[in-house]
PDB file of C-alpha atoms in Angstrom:
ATOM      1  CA  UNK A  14       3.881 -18.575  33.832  1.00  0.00           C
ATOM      2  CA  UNK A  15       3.631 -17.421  37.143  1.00  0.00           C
ATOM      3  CA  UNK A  16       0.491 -14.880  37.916  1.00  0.00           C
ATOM      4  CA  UNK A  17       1.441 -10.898  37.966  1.00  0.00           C
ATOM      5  CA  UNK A  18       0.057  -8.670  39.884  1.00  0.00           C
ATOM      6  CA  UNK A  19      -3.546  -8.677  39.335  1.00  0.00           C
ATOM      7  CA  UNK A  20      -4.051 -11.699  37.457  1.00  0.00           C
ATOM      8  CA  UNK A  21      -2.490 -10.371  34.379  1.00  0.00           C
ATOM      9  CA  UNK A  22      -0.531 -13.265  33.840  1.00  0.00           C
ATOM     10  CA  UNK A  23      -3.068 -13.659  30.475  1.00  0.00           C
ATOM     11  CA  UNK A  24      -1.514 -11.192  28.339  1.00  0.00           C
ATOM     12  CA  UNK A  25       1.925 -12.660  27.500  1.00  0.00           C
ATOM     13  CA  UNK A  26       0.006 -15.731  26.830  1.00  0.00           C
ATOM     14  CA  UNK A  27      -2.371 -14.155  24.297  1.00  0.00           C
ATOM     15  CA  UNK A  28       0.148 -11.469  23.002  1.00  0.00           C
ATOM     16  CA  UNK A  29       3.339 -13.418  23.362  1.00  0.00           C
ATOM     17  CA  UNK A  30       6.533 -12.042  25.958  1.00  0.00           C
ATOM     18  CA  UNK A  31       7.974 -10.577  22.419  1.00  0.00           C
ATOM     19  CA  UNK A  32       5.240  -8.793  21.290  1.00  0.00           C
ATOM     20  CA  UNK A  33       3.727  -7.252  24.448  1.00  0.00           C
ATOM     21  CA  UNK A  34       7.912  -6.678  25.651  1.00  0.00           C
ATOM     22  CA  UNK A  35       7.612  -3.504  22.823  1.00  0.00           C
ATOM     23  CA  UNK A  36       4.954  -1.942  24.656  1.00  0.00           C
ATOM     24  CA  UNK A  37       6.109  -2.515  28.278  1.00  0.00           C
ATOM     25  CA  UNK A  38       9.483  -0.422  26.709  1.00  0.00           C
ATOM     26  CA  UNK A  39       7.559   2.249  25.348  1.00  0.00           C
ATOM     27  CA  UNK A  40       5.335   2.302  29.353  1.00  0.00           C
ATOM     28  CA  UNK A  41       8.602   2.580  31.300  1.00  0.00           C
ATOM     29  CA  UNK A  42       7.178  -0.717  32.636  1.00  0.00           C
ATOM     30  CA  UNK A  43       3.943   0.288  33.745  1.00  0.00           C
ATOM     31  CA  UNK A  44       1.701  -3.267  32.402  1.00  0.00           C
ATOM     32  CA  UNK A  45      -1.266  -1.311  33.005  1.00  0.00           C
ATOM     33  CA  UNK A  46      -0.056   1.335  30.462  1.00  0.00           C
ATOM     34  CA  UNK A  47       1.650  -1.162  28.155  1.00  0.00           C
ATOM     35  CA  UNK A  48      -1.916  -3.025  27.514  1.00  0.00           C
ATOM     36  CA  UNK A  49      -3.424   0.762  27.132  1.00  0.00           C
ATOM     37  CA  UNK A  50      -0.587   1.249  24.134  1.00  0.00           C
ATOM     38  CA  UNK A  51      -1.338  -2.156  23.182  1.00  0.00           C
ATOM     39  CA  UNK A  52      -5.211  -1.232  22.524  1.00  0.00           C
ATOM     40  CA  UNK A  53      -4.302   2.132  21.299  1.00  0.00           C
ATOM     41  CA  UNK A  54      -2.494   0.834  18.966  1.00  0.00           C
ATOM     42  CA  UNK A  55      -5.324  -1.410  17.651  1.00  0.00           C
ATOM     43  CA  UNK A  56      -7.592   1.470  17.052  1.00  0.00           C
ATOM     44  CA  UNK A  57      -5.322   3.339  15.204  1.00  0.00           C
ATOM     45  CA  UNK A  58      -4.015   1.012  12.973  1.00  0.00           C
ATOM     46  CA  UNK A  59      -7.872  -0.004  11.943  1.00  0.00           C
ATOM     47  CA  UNK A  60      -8.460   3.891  11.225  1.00  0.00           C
ATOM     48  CA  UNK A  61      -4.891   3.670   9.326  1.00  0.00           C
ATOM     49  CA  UNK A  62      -6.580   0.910   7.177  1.00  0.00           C
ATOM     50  CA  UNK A  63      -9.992   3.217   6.546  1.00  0.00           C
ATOM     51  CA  UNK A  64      -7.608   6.018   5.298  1.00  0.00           C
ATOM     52  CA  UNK A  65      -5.354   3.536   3.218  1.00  0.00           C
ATOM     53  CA  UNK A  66      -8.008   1.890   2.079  1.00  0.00           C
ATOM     54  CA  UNK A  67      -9.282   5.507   0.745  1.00  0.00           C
ATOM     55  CA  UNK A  68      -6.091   5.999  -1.337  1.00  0.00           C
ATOM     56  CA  UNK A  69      -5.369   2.806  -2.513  1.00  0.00           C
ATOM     57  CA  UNK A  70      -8.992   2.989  -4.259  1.00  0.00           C
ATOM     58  CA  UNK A  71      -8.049   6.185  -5.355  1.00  0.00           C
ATOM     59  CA  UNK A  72      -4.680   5.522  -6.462  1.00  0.00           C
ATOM     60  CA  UNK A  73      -5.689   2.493  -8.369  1.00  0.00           C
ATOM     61  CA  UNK A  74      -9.041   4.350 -10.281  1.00  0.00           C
ATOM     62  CA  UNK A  75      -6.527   7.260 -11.443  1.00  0.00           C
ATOM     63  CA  UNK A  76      -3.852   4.683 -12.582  1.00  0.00           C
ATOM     64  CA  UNK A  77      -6.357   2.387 -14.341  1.00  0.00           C
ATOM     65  CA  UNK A  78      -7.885   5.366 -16.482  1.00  0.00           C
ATOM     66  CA  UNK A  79      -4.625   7.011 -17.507  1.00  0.00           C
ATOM     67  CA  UNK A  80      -3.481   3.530 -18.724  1.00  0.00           C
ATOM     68  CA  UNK A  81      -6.593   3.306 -20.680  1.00  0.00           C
ATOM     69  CA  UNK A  82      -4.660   5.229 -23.348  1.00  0.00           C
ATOM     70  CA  UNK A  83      -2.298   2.315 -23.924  1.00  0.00           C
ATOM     71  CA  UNK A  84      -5.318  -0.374 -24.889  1.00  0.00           C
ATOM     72  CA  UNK A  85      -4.171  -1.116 -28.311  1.00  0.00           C
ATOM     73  CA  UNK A  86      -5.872  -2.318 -30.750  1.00  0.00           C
ATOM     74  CA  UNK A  87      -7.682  -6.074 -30.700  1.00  0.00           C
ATOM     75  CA  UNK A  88      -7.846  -5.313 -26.955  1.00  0.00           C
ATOM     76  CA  UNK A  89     -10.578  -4.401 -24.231  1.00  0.00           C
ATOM     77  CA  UNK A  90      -8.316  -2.984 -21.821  1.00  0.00           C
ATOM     78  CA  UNK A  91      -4.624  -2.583 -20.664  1.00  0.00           C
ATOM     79  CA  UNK A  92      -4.842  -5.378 -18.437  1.00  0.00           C
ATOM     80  CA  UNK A  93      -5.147  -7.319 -22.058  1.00  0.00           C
ATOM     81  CA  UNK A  94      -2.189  -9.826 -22.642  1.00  0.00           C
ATOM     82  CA  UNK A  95      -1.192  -7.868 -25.554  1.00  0.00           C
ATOM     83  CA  UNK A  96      -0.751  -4.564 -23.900  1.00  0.00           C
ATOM     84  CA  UNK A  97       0.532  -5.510 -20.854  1.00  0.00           C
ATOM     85  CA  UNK A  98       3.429  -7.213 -22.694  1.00  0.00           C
ATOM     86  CA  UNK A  99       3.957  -3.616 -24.007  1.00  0.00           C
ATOM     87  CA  UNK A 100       3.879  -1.727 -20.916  1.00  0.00           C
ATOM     88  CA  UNK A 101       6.004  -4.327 -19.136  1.00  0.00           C
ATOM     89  CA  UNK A 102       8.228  -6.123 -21.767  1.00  0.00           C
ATOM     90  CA  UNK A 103      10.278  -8.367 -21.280  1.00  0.00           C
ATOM     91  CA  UNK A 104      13.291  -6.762 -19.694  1.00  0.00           C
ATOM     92  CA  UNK A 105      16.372  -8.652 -19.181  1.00  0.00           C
ATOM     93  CA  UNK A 106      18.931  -7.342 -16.791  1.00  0.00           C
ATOM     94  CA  UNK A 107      21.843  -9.166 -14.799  1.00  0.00           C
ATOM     95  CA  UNK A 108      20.969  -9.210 -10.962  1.00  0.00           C
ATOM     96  CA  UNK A 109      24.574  -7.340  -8.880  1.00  0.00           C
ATOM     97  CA  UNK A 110      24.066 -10.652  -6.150  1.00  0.00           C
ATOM     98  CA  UNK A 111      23.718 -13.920  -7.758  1.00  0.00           C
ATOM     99  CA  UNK A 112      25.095 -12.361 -11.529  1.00  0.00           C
ATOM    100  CA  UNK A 113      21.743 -14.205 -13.531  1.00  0.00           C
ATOM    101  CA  UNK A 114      19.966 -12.468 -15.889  1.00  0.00           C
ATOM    102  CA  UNK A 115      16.457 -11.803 -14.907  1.00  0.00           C
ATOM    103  CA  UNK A 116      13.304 -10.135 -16.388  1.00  0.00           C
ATOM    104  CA  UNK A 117      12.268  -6.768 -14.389  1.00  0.00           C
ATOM    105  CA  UNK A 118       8.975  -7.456 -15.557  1.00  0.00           C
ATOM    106  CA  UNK A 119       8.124 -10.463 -15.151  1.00  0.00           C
ATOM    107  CA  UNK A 120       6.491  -9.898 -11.281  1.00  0.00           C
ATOM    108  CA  UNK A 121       4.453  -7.104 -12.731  1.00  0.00           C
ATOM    109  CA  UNK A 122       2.823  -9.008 -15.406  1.00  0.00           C
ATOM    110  CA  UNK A 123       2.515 -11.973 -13.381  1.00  0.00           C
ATOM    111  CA  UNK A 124       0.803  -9.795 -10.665  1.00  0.00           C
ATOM    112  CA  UNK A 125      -1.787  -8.850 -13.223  1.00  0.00           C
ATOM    113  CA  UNK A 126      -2.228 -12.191 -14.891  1.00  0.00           C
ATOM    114  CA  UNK A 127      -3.103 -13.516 -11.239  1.00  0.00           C
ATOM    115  CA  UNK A 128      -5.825 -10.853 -10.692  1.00  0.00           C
ATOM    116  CA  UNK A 129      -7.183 -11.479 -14.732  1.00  0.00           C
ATOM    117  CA  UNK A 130      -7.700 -15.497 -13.266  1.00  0.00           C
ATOM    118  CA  UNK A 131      -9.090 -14.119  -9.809  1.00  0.00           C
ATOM    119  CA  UNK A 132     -11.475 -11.850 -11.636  1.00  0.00           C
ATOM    120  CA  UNK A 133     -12.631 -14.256 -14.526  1.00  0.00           C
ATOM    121  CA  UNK A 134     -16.395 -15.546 -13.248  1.00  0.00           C
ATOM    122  CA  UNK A 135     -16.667 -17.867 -16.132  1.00  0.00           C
ATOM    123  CA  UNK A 136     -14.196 -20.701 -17.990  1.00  0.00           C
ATOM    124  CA  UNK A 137     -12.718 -19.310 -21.650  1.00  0.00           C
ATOM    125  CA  UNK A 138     -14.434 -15.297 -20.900  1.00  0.00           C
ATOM    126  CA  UNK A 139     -12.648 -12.991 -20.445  1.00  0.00           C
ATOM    127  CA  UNK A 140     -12.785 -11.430 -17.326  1.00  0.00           C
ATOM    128  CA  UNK A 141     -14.314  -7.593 -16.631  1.00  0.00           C
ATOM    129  CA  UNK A 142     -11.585  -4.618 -16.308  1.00  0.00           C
ATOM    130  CA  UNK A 143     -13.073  -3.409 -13.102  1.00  0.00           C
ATOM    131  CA  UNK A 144     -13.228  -6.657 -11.220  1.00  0.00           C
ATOM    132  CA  UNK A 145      -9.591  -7.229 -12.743  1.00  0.00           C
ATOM    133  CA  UNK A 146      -8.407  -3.469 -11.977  1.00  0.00           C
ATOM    134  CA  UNK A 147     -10.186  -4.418  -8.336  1.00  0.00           C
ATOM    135  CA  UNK A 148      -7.828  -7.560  -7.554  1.00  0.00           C
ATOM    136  CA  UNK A 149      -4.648  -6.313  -7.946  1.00  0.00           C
ATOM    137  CA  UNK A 150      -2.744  -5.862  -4.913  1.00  0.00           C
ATOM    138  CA  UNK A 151      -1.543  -1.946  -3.547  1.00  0.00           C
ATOM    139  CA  UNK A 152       2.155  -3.235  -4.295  1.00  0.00           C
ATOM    140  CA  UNK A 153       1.584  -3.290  -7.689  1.00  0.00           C
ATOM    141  CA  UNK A 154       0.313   0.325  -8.346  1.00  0.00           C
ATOM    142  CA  UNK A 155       3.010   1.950  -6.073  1.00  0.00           C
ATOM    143  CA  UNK A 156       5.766  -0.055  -8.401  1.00  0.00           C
ATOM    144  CA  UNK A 157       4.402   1.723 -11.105  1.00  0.00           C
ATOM    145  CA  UNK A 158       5.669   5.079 -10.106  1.00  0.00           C
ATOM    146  CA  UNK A 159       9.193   3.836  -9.406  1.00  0.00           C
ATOM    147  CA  UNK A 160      12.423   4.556 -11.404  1.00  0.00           C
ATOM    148  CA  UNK A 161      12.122   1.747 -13.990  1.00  0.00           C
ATOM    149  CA  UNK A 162       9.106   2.816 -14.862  1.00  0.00           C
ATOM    150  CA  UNK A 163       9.818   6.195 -15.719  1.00  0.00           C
ATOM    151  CA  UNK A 164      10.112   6.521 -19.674  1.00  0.00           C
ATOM    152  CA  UNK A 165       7.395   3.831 -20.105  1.00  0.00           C
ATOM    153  CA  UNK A 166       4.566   4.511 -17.884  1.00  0.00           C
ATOM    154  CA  UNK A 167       5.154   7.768 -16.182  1.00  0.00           C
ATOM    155  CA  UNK A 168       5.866  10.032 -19.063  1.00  0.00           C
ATOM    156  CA  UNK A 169       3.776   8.957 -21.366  1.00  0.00           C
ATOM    157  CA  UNK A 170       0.521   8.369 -19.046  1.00  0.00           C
ATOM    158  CA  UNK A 171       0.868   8.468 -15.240  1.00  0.00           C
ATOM    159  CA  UNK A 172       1.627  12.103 -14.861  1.00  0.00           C
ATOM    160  CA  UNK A 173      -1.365  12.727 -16.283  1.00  0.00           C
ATOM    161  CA  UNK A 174      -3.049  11.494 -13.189  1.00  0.00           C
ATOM    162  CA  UNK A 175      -1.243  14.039 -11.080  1.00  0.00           C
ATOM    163  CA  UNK A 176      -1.033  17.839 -10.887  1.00  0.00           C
ATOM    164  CA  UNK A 177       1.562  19.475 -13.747  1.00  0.00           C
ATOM    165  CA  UNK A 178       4.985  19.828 -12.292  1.00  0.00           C
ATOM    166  CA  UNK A 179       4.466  17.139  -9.251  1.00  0.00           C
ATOM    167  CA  UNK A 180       7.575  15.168  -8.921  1.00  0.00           C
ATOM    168  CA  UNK A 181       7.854  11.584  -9.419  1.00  0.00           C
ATOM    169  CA  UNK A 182      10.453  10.543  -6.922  1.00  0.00           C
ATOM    170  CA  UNK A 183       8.746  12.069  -4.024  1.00  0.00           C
ATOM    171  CA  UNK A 184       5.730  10.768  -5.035  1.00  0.00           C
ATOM    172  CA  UNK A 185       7.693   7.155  -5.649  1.00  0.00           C
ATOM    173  CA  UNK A 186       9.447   7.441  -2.026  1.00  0.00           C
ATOM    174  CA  UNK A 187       5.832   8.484  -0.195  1.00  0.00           C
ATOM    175  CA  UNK A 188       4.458   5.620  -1.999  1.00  0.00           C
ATOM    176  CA  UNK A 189       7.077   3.089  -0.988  1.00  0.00           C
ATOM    177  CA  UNK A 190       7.296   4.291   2.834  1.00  0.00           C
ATOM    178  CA  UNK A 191       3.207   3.471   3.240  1.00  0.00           C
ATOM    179  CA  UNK A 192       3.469   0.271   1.054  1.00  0.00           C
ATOM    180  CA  UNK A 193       6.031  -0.868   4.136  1.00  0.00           C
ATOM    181  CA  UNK A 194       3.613   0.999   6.771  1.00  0.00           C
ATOM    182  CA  UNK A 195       0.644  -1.052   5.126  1.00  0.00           C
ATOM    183  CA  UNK A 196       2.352  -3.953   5.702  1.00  0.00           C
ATOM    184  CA  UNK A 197       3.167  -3.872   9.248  1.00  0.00           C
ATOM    185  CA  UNK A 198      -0.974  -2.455   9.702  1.00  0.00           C
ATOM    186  CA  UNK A 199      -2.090  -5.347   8.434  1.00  0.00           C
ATOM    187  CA  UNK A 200       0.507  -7.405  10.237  1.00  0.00           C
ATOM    188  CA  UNK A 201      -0.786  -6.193  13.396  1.00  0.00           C
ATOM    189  CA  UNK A 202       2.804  -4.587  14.376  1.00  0.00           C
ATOM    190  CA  UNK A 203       3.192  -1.231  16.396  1.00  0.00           C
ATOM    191  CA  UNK A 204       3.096   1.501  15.085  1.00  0.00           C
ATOM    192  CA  UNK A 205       4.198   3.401  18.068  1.00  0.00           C
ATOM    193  CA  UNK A 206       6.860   5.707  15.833  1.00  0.00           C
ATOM    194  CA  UNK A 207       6.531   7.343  13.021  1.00  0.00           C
ATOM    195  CA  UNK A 208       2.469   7.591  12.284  1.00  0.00           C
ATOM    196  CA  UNK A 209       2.033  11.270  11.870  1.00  0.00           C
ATOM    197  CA  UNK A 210       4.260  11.075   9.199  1.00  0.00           C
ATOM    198  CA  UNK A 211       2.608   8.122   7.129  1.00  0.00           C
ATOM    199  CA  UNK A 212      -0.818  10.381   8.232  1.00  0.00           C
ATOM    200  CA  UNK A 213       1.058  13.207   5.993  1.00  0.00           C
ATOM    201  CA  UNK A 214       1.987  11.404   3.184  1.00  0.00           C
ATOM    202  CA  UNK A 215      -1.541  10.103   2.740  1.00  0.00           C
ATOM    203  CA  UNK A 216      -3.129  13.526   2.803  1.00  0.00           C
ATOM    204  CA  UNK A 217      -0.145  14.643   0.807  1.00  0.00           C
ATOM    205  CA  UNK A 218      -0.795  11.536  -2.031  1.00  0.00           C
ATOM    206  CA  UNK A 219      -4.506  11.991  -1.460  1.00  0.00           C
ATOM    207  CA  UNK A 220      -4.538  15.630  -2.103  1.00  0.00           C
ATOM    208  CA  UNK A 221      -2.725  15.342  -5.280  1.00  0.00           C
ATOM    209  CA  UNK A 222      -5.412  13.061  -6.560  1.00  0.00           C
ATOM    210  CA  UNK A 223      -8.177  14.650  -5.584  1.00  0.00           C
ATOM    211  CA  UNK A 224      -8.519  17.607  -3.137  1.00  0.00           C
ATOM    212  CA  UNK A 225     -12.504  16.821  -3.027  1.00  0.00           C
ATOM    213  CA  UNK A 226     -11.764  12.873  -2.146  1.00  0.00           C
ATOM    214  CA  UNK A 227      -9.116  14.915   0.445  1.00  0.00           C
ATOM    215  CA  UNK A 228     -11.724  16.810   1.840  1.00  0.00           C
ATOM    216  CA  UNK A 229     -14.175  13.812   2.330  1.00  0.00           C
ATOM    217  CA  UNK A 230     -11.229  11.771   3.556  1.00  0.00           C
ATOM    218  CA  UNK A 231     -10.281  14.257   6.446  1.00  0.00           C
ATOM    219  CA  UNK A 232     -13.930  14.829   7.499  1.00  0.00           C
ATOM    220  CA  UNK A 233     -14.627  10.745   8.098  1.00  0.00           C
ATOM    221  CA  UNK A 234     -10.850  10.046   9.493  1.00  0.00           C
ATOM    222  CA  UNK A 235     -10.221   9.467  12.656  1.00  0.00           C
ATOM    223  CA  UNK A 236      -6.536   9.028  12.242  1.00  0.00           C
ATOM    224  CA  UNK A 237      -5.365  12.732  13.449  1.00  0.00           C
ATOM    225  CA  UNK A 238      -7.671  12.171  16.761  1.00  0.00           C
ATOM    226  CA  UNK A 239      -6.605   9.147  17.844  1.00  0.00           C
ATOM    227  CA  UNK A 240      -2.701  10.442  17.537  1.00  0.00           C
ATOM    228  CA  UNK A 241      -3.770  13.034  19.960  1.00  0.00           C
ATOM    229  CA  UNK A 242      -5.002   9.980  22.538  1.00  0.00           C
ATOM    230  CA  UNK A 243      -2.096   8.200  22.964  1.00  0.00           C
ATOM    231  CA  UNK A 244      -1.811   6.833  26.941  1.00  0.00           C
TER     232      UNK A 244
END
């Protein structure tokens, strides 16, 4: 590639023409503003994953005690084969696209079951609740608020976790929209558009939980800052 302009030639090779292209857009051109978005961008995705880290600890705590109710008998906890089967049984429903019949449930048990074998520390023991409560993924505890899960998991035990009277779809579409911002965080994608509004939904989910935890969480972020810095 042939050198720039004060031998910036580097960054397309260490970014790649596609990646760094987004942020010459968003500079009008200028490469000495695009690599300023560029590291901008860096530093506030990494205080994006402090503050997501914050409610996905949170999220998953809350979740994990309200469940606690459905531990039935013979079991430690609801991450127990037998109750899990309960909260998540086998569901058979035809899928619109290839017309099979598949079970809804299956992912979310299996997503447990992984983080049971990921959390046992010895061979035929079972493993601990928190260390199994601790390994499963964010994906899994947004799911839980969603549609399908309504009549089995919301009603009888999520809700709990939440102020009376907050609404599950909103809570269910806030949920989804950072699950997809999470992803592209810890993809290392821009996140040139839309971050105030993921920083809202997390004080908005956060602040349901736990307006102490909020509190905490808006004294140590440096989220709302950093928006205000952008070259």
């Amino acid at each position: 590639m042939a050198t720039t302009p004060g031998n910036d030639a580097w960054i397309e090779n260490w970014l790649s023409v596609d990646r760094f292209s987004t942020y010459l857009e968003s500079a009008g051109g200028s490469r000495t503003r695009a690599l300023d978005l560029y590291e901008w961008n860096a530093k506030l995705s990494a205080a994006f994953l402090h503050d997501l880290s914050h409610l996905e600890v949170g999220l998953r705590n809350a979740c994990d005690r309200q469940l606690a109710a459905a531990t039935l008998p013979g079991d430690l906890h609801w991450t127990d084969p037998a109750t899990l089967l309960t909260l998540f049984p086998i569901l058979m429903r035809r899928n619109k696209l290839t017309g099979r019949q598949h079970d809804v449930n299956k992912i979310p048990r299996n997503n447990v079951e992984r983080a049971r074998t990921s959390a046992a520390t010895k061979p035929h023991t079972p493993p601990l609740p928190g260390k199994t409560v601790a390994e499963i993924m964010f994906g899994f505890w947004t799911y839980l608020l969603s549609d399908s899960h309504e009549k089995t998991i919301w009603v009888p035990y999520l809700h709990k976790a939440f102020p009376p009277g907050t609404d599950r779809s909103r809570l269910n579409d806030s949920l989804a929209s950072l699950r997809r911002f999470r992803n592209r965080v810890a993809h290392h994608e821009n996140i040139l558009q839309g971050s105030e509004g993921e920083r809202r939904r997390i004080v908005y989910l956060v602040r349901l939980l736990s307006p102490d935890a909020l509190e905490h969480l808006q004294t140590n972020s440096d989220v709302a800052m950093i928006l205000t810095k952008r070259p």
